[in-house]
PDB file of N, CA and C in Angstrom:
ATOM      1  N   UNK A   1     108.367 108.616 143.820  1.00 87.00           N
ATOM      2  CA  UNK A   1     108.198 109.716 142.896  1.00 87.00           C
ATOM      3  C   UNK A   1     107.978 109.172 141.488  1.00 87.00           C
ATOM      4  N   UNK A   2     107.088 109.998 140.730  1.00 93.00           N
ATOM      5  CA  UNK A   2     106.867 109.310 139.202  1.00 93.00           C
ATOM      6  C   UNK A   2     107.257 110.417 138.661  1.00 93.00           C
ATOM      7  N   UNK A   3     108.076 110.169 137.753  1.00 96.00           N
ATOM      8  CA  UNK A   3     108.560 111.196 136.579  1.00 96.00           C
ATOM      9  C   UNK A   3     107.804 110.768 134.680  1.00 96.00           C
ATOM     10  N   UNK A   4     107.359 111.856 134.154  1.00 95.00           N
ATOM     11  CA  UNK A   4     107.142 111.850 133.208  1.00 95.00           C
ATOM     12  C   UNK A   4     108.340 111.663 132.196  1.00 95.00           C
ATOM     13  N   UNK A   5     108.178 110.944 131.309  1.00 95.00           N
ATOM     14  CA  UNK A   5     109.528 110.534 129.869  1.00 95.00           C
ATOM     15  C   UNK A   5     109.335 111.234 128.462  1.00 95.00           C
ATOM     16  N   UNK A   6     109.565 111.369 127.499  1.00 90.00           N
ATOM     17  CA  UNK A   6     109.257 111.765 126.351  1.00 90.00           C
ATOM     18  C   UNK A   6     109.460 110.375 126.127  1.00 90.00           C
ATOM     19  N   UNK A   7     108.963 110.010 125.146  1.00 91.00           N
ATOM     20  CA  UNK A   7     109.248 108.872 123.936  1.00 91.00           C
ATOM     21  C   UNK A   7     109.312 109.248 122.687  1.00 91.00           C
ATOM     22  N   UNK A   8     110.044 110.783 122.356  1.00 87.00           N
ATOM     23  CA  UNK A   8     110.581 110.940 121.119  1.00 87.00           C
ATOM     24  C   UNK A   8     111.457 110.618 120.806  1.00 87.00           C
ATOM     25  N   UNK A   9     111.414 109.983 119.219  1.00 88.00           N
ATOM     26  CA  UNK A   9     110.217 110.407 118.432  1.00 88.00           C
ATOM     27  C   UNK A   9     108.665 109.743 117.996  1.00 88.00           C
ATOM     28  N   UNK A  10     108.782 109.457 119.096  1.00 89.00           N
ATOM     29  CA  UNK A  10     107.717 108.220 118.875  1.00 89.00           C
ATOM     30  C   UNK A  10     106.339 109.028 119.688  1.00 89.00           C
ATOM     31  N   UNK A  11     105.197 108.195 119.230  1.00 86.00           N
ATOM     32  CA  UNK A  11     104.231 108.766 120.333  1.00 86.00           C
ATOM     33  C   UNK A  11     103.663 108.266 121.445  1.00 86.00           C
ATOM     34  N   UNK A  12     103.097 108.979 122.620  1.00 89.00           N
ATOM     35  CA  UNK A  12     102.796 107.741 123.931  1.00 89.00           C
ATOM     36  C   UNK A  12     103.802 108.697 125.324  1.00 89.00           C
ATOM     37  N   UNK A  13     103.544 107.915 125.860  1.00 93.00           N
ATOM     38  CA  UNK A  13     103.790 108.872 127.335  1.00 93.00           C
ATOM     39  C   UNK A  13     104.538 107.644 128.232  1.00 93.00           C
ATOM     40  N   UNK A  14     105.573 107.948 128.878  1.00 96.00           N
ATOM     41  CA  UNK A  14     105.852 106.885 129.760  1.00 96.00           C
ATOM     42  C   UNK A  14     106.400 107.619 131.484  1.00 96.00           C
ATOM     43  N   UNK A  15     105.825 106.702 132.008  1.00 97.00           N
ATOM     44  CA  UNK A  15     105.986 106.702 133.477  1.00 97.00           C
ATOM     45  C   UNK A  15     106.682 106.328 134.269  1.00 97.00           C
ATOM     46  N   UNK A  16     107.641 106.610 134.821  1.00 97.00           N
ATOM     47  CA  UNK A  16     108.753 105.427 135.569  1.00 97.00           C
ATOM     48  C   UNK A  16     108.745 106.240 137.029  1.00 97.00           C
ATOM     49  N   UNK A  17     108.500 104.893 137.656  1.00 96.00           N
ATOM     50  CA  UNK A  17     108.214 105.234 139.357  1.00 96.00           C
ATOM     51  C   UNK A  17     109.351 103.892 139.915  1.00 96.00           C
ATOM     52  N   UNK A  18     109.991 104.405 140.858  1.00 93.00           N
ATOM     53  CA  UNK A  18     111.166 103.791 141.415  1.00 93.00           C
ATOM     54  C   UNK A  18     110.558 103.095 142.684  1.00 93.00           C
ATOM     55  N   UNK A  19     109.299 103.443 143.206  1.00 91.00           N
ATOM     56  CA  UNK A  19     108.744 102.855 144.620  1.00 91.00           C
ATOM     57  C   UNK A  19     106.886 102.326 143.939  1.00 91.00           C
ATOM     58  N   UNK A  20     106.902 101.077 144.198  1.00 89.00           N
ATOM     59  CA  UNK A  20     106.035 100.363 143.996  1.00 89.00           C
ATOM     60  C   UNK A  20     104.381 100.679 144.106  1.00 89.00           C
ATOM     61  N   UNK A  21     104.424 101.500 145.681  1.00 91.00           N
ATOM     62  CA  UNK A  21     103.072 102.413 145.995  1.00 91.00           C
ATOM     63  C   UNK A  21     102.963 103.385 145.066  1.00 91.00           C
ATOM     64  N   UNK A  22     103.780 104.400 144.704  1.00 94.00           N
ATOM     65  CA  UNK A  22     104.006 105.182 143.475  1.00 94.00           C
ATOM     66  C   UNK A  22     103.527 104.529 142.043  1.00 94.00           C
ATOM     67  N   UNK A  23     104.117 103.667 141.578  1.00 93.00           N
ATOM     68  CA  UNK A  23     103.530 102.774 140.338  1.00 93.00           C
ATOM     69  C   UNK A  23     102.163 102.679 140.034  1.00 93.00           C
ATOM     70  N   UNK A  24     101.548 101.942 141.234  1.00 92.00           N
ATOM     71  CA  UNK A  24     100.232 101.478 142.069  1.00 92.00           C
ATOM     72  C   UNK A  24      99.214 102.517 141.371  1.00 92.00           C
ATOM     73  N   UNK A  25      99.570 104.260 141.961  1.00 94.00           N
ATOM     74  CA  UNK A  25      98.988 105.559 141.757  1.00 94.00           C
ATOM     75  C   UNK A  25      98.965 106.194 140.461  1.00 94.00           C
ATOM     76  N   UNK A  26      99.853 105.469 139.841  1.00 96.00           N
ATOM     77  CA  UNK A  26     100.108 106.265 138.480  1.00 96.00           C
ATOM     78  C   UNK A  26      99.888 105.344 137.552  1.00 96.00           C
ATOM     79  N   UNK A  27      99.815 104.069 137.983  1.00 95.00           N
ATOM     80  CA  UNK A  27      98.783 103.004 137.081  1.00 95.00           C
ATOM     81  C   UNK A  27      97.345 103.699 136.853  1.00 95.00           C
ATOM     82  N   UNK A  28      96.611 103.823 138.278  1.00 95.00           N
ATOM     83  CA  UNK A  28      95.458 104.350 138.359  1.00 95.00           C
ATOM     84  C   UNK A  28      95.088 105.575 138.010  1.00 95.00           C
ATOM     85  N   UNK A  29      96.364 106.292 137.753  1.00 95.00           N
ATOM     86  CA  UNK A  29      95.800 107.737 137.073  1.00 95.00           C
ATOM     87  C   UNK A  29      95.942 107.248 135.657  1.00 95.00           C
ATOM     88  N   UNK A  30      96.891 106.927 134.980  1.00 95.00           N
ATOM     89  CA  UNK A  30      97.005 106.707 133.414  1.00 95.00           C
ATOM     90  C   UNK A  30      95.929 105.767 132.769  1.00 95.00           C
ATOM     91  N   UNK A  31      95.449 104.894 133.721  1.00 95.00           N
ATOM     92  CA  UNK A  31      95.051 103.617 132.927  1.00 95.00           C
ATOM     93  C   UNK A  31      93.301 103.388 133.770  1.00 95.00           C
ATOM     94  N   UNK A  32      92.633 104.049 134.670  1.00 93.00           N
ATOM     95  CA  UNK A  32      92.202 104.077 135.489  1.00 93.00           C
ATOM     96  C   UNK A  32      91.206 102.948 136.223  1.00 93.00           C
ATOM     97  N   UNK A  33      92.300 102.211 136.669  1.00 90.00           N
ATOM     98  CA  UNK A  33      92.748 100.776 137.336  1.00 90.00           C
ATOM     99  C   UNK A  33      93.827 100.713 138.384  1.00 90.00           C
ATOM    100  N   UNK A  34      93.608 100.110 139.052  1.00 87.00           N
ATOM    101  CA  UNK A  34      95.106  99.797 139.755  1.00 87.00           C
ATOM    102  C   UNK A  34      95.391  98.392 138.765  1.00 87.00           C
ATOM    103  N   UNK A  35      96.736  97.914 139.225  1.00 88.00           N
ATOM    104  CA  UNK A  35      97.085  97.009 138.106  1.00 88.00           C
ATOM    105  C   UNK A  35      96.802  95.835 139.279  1.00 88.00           C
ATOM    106  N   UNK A  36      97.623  94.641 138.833  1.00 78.00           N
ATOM    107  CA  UNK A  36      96.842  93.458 139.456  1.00 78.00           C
ATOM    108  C   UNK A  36      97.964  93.327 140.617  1.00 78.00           C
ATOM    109  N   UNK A  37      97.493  93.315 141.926  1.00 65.00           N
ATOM    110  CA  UNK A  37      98.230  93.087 142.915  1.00 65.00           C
ATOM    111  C   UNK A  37      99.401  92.802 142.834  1.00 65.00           C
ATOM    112  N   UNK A  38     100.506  93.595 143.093  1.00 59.00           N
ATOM    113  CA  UNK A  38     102.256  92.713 143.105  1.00 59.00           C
ATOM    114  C   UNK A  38     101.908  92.144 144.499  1.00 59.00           C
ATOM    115  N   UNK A  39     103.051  91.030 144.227  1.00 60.00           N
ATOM    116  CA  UNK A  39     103.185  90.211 145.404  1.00 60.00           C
ATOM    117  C   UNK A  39     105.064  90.738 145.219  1.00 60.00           C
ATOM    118  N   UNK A  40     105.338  91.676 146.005  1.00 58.00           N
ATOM    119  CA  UNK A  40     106.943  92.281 146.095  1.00 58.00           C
ATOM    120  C   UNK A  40     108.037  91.334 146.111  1.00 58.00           C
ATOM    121  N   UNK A  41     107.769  90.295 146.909  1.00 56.00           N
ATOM    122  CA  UNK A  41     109.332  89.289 147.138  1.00 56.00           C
ATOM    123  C   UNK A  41     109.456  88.880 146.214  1.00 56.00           C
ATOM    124  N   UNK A  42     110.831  89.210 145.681  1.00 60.00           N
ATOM    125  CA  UNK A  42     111.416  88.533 144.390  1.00 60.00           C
ATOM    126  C   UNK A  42     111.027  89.530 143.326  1.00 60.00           C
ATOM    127  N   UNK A  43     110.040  90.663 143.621  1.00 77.00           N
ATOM    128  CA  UNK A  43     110.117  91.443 142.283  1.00 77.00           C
ATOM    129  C   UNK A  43     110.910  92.418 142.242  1.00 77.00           C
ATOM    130  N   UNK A  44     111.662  92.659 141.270  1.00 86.00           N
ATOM    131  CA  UNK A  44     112.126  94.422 141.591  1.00 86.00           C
ATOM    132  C   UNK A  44     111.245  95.356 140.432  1.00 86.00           C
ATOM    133  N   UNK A  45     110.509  95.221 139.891  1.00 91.00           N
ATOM    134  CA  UNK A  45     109.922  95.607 138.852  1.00 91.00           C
ATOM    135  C   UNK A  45     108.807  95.441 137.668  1.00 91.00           C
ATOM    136  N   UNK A  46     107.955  96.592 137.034  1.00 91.00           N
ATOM    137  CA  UNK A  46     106.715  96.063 136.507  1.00 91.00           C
ATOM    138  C   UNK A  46     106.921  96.922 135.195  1.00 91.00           C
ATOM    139  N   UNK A  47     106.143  96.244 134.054  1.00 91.00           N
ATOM    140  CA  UNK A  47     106.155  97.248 132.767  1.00 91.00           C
ATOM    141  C   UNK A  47     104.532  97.146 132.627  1.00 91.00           C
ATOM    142  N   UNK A  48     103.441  98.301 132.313  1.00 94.00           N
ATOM    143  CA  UNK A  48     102.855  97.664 131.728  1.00 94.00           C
ATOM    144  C   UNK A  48     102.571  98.893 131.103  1.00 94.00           C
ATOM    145  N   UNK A  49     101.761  98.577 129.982  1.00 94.00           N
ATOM    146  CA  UNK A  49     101.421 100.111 128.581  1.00 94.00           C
ATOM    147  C   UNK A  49      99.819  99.811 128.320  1.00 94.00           C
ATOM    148  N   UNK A  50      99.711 100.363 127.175  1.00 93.00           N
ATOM    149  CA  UNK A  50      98.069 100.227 126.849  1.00 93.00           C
ATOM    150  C   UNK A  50      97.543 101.813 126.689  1.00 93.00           C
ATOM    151  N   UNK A  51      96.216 101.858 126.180  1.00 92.00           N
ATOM    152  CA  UNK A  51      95.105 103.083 125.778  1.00 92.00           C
ATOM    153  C   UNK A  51      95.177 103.521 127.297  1.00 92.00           C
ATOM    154  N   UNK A  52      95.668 104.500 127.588  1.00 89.00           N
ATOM    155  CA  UNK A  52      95.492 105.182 128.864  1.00 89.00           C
ATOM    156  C   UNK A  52      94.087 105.787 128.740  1.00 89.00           C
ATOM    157  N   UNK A  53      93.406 106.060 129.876  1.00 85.00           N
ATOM    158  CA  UNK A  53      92.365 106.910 129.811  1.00 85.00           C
ATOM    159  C   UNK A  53      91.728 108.020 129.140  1.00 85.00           C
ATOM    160  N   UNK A  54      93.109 108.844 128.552  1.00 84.00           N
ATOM    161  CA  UNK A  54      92.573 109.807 127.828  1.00 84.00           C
ATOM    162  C   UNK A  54      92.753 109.435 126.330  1.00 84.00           C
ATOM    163  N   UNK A  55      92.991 108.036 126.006  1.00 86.00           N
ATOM    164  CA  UNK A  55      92.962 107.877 124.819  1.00 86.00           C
ATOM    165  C   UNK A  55      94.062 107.701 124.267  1.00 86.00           C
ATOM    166  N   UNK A  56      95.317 107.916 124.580  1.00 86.00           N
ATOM    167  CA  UNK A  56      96.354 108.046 124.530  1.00 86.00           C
ATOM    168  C   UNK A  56      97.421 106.895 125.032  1.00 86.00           C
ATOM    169  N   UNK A  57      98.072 106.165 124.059  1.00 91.00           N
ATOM    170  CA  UNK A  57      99.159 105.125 124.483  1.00 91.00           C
ATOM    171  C   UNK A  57      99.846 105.703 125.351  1.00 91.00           C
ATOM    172  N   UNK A  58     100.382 104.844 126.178  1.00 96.00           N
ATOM    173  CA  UNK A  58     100.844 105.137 127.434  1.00 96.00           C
ATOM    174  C   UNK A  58     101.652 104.040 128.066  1.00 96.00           C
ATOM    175  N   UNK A  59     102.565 103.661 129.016  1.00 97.00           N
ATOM    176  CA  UNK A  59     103.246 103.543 130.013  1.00 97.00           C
ATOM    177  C   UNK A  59     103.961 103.313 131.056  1.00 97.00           C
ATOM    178  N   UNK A  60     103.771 102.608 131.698  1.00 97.00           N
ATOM    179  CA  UNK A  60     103.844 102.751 133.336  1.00 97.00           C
ATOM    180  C   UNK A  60     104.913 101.797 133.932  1.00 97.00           C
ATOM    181  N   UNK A  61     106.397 102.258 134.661  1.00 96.00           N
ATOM    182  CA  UNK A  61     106.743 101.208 134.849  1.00 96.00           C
ATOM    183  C   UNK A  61     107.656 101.589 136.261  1.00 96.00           C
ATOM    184  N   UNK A  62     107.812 100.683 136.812  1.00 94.00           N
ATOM    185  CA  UNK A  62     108.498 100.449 138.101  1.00 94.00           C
ATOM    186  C   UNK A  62     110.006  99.959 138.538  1.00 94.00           C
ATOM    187  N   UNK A  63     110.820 100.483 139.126  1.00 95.00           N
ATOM    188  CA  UNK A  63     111.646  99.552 139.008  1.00 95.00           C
ATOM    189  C   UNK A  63     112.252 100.130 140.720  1.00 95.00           C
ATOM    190  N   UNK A  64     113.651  99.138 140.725  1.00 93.00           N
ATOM    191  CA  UNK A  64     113.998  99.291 142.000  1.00 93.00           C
ATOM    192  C   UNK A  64     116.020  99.431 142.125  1.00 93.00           C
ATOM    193  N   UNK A  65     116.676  99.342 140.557  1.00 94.00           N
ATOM    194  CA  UNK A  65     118.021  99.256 140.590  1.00 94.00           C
ATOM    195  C   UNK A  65     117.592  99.761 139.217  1.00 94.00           C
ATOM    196  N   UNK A  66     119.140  99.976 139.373  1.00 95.00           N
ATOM    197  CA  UNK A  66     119.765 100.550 137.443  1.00 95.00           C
ATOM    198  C   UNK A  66     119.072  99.276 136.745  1.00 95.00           C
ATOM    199  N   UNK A  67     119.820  98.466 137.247  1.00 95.00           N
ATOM    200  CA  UNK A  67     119.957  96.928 136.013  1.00 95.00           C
ATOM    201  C   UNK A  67     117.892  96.612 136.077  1.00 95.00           C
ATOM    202  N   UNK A  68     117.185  96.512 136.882  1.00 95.00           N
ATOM    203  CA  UNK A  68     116.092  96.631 136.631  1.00 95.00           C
ATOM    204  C   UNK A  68     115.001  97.595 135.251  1.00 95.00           C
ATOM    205  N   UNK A  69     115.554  98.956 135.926  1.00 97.00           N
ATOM    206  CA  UNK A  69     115.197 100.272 134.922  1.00 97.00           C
ATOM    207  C   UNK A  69     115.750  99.850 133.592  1.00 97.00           C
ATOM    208  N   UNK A  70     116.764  99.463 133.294  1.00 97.00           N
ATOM    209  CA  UNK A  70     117.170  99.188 131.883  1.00 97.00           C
ATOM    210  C   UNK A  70     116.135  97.824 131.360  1.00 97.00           C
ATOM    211  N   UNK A  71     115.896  96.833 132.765  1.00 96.00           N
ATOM    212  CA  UNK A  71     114.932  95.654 131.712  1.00 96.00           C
ATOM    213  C   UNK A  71     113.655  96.575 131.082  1.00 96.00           C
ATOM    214  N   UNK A  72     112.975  96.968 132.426  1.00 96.00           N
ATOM    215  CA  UNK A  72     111.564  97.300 131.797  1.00 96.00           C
ATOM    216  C   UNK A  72     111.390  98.379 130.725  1.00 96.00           C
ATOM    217  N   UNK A  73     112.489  99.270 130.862  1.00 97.00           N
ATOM    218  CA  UNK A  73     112.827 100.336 129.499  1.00 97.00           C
ATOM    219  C   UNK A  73     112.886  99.347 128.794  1.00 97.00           C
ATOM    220  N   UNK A  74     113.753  98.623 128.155  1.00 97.00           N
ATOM    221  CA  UNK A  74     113.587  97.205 127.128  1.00 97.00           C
ATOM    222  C   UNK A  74     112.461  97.037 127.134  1.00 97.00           C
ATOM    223  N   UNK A  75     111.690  96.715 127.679  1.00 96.00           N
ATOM    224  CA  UNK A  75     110.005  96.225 127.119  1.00 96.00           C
ATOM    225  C   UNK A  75     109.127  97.230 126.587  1.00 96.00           C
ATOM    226  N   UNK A  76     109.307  98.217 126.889  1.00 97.00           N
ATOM    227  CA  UNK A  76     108.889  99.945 126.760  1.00 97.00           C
ATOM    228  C   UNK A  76     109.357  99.861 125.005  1.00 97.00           C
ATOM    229  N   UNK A  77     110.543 100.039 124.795  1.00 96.00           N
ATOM    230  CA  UNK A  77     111.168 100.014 123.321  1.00 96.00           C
ATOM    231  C   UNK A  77     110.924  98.771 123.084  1.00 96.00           C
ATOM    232  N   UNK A  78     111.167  97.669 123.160  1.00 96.00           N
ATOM    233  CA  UNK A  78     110.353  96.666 122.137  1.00 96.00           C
ATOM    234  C   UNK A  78     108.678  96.857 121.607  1.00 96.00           C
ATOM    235  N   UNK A  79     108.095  97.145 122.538  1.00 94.00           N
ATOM    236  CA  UNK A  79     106.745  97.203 122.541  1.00 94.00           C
ATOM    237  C   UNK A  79     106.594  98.519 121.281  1.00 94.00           C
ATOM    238  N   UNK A  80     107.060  99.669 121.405  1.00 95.00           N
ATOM    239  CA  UNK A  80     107.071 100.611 121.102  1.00 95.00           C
ATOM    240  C   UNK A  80     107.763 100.521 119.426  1.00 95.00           C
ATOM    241  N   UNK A  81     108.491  99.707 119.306  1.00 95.00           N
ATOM    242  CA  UNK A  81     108.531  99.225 117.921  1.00 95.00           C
ATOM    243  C   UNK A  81     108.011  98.629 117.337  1.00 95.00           C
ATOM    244  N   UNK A  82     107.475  97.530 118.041  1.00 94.00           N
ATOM    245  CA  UNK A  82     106.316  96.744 117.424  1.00 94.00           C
ATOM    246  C   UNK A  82     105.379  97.442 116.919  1.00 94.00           C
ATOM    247  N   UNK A  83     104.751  98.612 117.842  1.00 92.00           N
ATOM    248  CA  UNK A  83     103.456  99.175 117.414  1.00 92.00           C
ATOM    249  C   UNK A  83     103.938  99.794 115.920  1.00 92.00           C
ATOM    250  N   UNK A  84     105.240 100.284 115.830  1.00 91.00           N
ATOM    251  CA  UNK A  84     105.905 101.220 114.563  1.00 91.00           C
ATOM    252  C   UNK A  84     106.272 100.388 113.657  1.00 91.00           C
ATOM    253  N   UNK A  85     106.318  99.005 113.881  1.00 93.00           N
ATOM    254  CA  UNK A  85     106.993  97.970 112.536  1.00 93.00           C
ATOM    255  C   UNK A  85     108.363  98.413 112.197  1.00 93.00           C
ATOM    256  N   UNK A  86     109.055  98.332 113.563  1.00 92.00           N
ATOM    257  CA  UNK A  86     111.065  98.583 113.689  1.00 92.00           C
ATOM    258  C   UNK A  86     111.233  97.405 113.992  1.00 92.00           C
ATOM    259  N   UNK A  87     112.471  96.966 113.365  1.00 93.00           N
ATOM    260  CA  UNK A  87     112.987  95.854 113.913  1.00 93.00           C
ATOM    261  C   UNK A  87     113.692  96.003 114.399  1.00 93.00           C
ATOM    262  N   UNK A  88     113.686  95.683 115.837  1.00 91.00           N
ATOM    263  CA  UNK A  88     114.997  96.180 117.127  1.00 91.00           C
ATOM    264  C   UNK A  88     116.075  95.985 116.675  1.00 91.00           C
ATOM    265  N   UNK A  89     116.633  95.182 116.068  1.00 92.00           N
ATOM    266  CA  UNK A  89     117.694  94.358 115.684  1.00 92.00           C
ATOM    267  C   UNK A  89     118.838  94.936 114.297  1.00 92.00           C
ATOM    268  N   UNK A  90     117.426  95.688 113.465  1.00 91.00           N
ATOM    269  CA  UNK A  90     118.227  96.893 112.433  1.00 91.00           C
ATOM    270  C   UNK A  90     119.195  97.252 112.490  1.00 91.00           C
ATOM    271  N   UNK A  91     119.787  97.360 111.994  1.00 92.00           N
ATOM    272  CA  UNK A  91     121.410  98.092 111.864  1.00 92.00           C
ATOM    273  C   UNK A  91     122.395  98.164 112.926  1.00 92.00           C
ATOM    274  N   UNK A  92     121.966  96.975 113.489  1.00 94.00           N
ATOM    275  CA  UNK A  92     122.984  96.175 114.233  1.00 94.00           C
ATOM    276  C   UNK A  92     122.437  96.636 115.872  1.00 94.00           C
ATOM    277  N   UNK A  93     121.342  97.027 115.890  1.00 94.00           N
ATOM    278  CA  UNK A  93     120.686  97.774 116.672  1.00 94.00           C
ATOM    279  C   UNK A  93     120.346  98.948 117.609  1.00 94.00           C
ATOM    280  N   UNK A  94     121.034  99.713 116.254  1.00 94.00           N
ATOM    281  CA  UNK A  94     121.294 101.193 116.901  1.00 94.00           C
ATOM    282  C   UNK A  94     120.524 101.592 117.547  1.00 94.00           C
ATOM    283  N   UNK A  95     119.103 101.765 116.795  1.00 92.00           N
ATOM    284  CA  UNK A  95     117.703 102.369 117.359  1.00 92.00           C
ATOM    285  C   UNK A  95     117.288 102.304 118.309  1.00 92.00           C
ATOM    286  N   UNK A  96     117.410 100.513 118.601  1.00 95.00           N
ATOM    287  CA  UNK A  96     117.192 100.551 120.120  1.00 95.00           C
ATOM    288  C   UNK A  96     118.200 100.733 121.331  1.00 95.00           C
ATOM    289  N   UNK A  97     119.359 100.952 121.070  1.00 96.00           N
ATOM    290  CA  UNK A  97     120.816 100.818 121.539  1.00 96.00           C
ATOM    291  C   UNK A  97     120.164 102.646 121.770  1.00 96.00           C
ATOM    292  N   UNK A  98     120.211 103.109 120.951  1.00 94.00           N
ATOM    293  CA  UNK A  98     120.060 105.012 121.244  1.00 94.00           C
ATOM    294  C   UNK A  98     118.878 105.143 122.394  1.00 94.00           C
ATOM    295  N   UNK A  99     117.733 104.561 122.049  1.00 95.00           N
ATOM    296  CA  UNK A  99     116.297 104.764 122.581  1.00 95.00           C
ATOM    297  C   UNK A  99     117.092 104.457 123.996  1.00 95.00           C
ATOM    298  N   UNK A 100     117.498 103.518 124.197  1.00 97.00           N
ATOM    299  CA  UNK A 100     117.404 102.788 125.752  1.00 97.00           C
ATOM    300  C   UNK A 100     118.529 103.846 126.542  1.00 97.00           C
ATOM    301  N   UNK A 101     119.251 104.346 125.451  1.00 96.00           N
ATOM    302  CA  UNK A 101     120.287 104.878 126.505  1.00 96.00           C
ATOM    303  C   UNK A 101     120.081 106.417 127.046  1.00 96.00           C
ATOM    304  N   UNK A 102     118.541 106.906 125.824  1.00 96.00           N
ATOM    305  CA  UNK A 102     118.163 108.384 126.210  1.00 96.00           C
ATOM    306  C   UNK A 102     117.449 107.973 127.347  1.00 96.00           C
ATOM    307  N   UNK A 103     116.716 107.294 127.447  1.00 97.00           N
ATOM    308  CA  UNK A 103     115.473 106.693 128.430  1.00 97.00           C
ATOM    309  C   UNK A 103     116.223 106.244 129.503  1.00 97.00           C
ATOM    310  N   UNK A 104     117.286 105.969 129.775  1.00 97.00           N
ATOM    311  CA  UNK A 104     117.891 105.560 131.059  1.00 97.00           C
ATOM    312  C   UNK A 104     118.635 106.815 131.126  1.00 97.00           C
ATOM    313  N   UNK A 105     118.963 107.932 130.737  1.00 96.00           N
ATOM    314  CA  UNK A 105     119.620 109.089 131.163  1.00 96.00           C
ATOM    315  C   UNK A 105     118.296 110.225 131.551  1.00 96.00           C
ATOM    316  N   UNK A 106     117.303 109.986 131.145  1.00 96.00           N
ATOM    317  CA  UNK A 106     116.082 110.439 131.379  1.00 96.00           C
ATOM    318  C   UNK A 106     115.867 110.468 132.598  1.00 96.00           C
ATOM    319  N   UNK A 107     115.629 108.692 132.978  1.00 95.00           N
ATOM    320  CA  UNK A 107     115.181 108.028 134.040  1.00 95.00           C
ATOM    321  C   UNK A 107     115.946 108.930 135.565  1.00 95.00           C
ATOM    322  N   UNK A 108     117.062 108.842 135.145  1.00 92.00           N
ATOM    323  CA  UNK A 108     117.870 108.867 136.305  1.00 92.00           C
ATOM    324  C   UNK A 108     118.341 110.886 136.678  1.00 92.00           C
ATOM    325  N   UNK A 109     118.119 111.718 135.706  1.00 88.00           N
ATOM    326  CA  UNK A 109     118.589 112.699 135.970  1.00 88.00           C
ATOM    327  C   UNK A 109     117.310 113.491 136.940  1.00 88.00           C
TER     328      UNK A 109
END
């Protein structure tokens, strides 16, 4: 299943799919590509973002455990600051300390 995220307040769309074939599909709808072959053993998980098709930053990520979903959310908010010129690290790192913990209550409800 792929669930849609907000990334407010920020802009961009994110995707989080818990089953790999799922990812695969919603790579190819957002980005319109499949992404580059996983080879599964040993992965539990994929991040990748970019100009989605309609023009629009975007997305897409996979995972397979909690502790997974929290890495690639991490790459989601790093990335996502970078584009904004935040320094994750700010104020002892609330911003991203808040972001990660709406986005993993997101993820999972």
């Amino acid at each position: 299943m792929t669930k849609r995220l907000s990334l407010r307040p920020y802009n961009g769309s994110l995707y989080v799919c818990s089953d790999e074939k799922d990812y695969q599909r919603a790579h190819l709808r957002v980005f319109g590509e499949r992404d580059v072959p996983l080879v599964s053993t040993g992965r539990e998980g994929r991040f990748s973002g970019g100009c989605g098709s309609d023009g629009k930053w975007a997305y897409v990520i996979w995972y397979t455990s909690p502790h997974t979903l929290a890495h690639e959310l991490s790459h989601v908010i790093l990335h996502v600051f970078e584009r904004c010129g935040i320094d994750p690290i700010a104020s002892g790192g609330e911003p991203f300390c808040y972001m990660l913990s709406q986005l993993m209550l997101d993820a999972q409800s």
